């Protein structure tokens, strides 16, 4: 089957990309607007893209032409955000944060997540997250209906027992992350793992 992406509609392209580029990690992003209102929203068009400097990338689609979603507007206004990684016990509440909440509504309160201080930033992390990353807005590229946001990681907060303090190696056997699969609502568990020696 050959597919000409240039001829497909954006929705058709989305279905194929979201269904075939899997599993994708989920960034449950916390941010604040100019008035200090807290926002939380999940994004699976997300990944880490560098370590020198440490960079993460989010692709945030506009609500409509040139109308940003709350997360993108907040990041571009305040210059900061927190990426909270999502494990299996968080999955249902993470999904609930994607609801159509008005900008002034705190999604964490609505779905029952606890907030906690994040080192070096005036935006809270989600206390239930196994790992949270404080990010400084690096840049945004406006490409079509997408805002491609780069964030520089300035600090992390990791659940006790996940990282060896001496080697900084992560114990992957203690992670129960979830990944995004196809739309509308497919996810996967990352507890079925195997190991290969790097050549």
Coordinates of C-alpha atoms in Angstrom, one line a residue, residues 3-178:
X3 CA 0.2 6.5 0.5
X4 CA 0.9 10.0 -0.9
X5 CA 1.0 12.2 2.2
X6 CA 0.8 15.4 0.1
X7 CA -2.6 14.3 -1.2
X8 CA -4.0 13.3 2.2
X9 CA -5.9 15.6 4.5
X10 CA -4.3 16.6 7.8
X11 CA -6.7 14.3 9.7
X12 CA -5.8 11.3 7.5
X13 CA -2.1 12.0 8.0
X14 CA -2.6 12.3 11.7
X15 CA -4.4 8.9 11.9
X16 CA -1.5 7.2 10.0
X17 CA 1.3 8.9 11.9
X18 CA -0.3 8.4 15.3
X19 CA -1.1 4.8 14.6
X20 CA 2.2 3.7 13.0
X21 CA 4.9 5.7 14.9
X22 CA 4.4 3.9 18.2
X23 CA 4.8 3.6 21.1
X24 CA 5.3 7.3 21.8
X25 CA 6.2 8.7 25.3
X26 CA 3.7 11.0 26.9
X27 CA 4.5 14.4 28.3
X28 CA 1.9 15.5 30.8
X29 CA 2.9 19.2 30.7
X30 CA 2.2 21.6 33.5
X31 CA 2.4 25.4 32.7
X32 CA 1.1 28.7 34.0
X33 CA -0.6 31.6 32.1
X34 CA 0.3 35.2 32.7
X35 CA -2.2 35.4 35.5
X36 CA -0.7 32.4 37.3
X37 CA -3.4 29.9 36.5
X38 CA -2.1 26.4 36.3
X39 CA -2.7 24.2 33.3
X40 CA -2.0 20.5 32.6
X41 CA -2.3 18.7 29.3
X42 CA -0.9 15.5 27.7
X43 CA 1.1 15.4 24.5
X44 CA 2.4 12.3 22.7
X45 CA 4.0 14.2 19.8
X46 CA 6.9 14.5 22.3
X47 CA 10.4 13.2 22.9
X48 CA 14.0 14.1 24.1
X49 CA 16.2 15.3 21.2
X50 CA 19.5 16.2 22.8
X51 CA 21.7 16.0 25.9
X52 CA 24.2 18.9 25.2
X53 CA 22.2 20.9 26.0
X54 CA 19.4 18.7 27.3
X55 CA 16.4 19.3 25.0
X56 CA 12.9 18.0 24.8
X57 CA 10.5 18.7 21.9
X58 CA 6.7 19.1 21.9
X59 CA 4.5 19.5 18.9
X60 CA 1.3 21.3 19.9
X61 CA -1.3 21.7 17.2
X62 CA -3.3 25.0 17.1
X63 CA -6.9 25.0 18.1
X64 CA -7.7 26.9 14.9
X65 CA -5.5 28.8 12.4
X66 CA -3.0 30.8 14.5
X67 CA -4.9 30.2 17.8
X68 CA -2.6 28.3 20.2
X69 CA -3.7 25.8 22.7
X70 CA -3.3 26.9 26.4
X71 CA -0.1 25.0 26.8
X72 CA 1.7 26.6 23.9
X73 CA 0.4 30.1 24.8
X74 CA 1.6 29.6 28.4
X75 CA 5.0 28.4 27.4
X76 CA 5.5 31.3 24.9
X77 CA 4.3 33.8 27.5
X78 CA 6.1 32.7 30.6
X79 CA 9.1 30.9 29.1
X80 CA 8.9 27.8 31.2
X81 CA 7.1 24.5 31.7
X82 CA 7.4 21.1 33.4
X83 CA 7.3 17.8 31.6
X84 CA 5.8 15.1 33.9
X85 CA 6.3 11.5 32.7
X86 CA 3.3 9.2 32.9
X87 CA 3.3 5.7 34.4
X88 CA 0.4 3.2 34.5
X89 CA -1.2 4.4 37.8
X90 CA -1.5 7.9 36.3
X91 CA -3.0 6.8 33.0
X92 CA -6.7 7.4 33.5
X93 CA -6.2 10.8 35.2
X94 CA -3.7 11.8 32.5
X95 CA -6.3 11.0 29.9
X96 CA -8.9 13.1 31.8
X97 CA -6.7 16.2 31.6
X98 CA -7.2 16.2 27.8
X99 CA -10.8 17.3 28.3
X100 CA -12.2 20.7 27.1
X101 CA -11.4 22.7 30.2
X102 CA -11.5 26.5 30.1
X103 CA -8.1 28.2 30.4
X104 CA -8.7 29.3 34.0
X105 CA -9.5 25.7 35.3
X106 CA -6.7 23.8 37.1
X107 CA -6.8 20.3 35.5
X108 CA -4.8 18.9 38.3
X109 CA -7.5 19.7 40.8
X110 CA -10.2 18.5 38.4
X111 CA -8.8 15.0 37.9
X112 CA -7.2 14.5 41.4
X113 CA -3.5 14.9 40.8
X114 CA -1.4 16.5 43.6
X115 CA 1.0 19.3 42.8
X116 CA 4.5 19.6 44.4
X117 CA 7.3 22.1 44.2
X118 CA 9.7 21.7 41.2
X119 CA 13.3 22.8 41.8
X120 CA 14.3 26.1 40.2
X121 CA 10.9 26.9 38.6
X122 CA 7.6 28.5 39.6
X123 CA 5.5 25.8 38.0
X124 CA 4.7 22.7 40.1
X125 CA 5.4 19.1 39.1
X126 CA 2.8 16.4 39.4
X127 CA 3.6 14.6 42.6
X128 CA 2.5 11.2 41.3
X129 CA 4.9 11.4 38.3
X130 CA 7.9 9.1 38.5
X131 CA 10.1 11.8 36.8
X132 CA 9.5 15.4 36.1
X133 CA 11.7 17.8 34.1
X134 CA 11.8 21.6 34.6
X135 CA 12.2 23.2 31.1
X136 CA 13.1 26.7 29.9
X137 CA 11.5 27.7 26.6
X138 CA 14.3 27.5 24.0
X139 CA 12.4 28.3 20.8
X140 CA 9.2 27.7 18.9
X141 CA 8.9 27.0 15.2
X142 CA 5.5 27.7 13.6
X143 CA 5.1 25.1 10.8
X144 CA 1.7 24.8 9.3
X145 CA -0.8 24.2 12.1
X146 CA 1.9 23.0 14.5
X147 CA 3.9 24.8 17.1
X148 CA 7.2 22.9 17.5
X149 CA 8.4 23.8 20.9
X150 CA 11.9 23.1 22.1
X151 CA 12.6 23.2 25.9
X152 CA 15.9 23.1 27.6
X153 CA 15.8 20.9 30.7
X154 CA 17.2 22.7 33.7
X155 CA 16.3 20.3 36.5
X156 CA 14.8 17.0 37.2
X157 CA 12.9 15.4 40.1
X158 CA 12.9 11.6 40.1
X159 CA 11.0 9.2 42.4
X160 CA 13.3 7.6 45.0
X161 CA 14.7 4.3 44.0
X162 CA 14.6 4.8 40.2
X163 CA 18.1 6.2 39.8
X164 CA 21.3 4.9 41.3
X165 CA 22.9 7.9 43.0
X166 CA 26.5 6.9 42.1
X167 CA 26.2 5.8 38.5
X168 CA 23.0 7.8 37.6
X169 CA 21.7 4.7 35.9
X170 CA 18.0 4.3 35.7
X171 CA 16.5 1.0 37.0
X172 CA 14.2 0.3 34.1
X173 CA 12.7 -2.7 35.9
X174 CA 11.1 -0.3 38.3
X175 CA 9.4 1.9 35.6
X176 CA 5.8 1.2 34.6
X177 CA 5.5 3.9 31.9
X178 CA 2.7 3.9 29.4

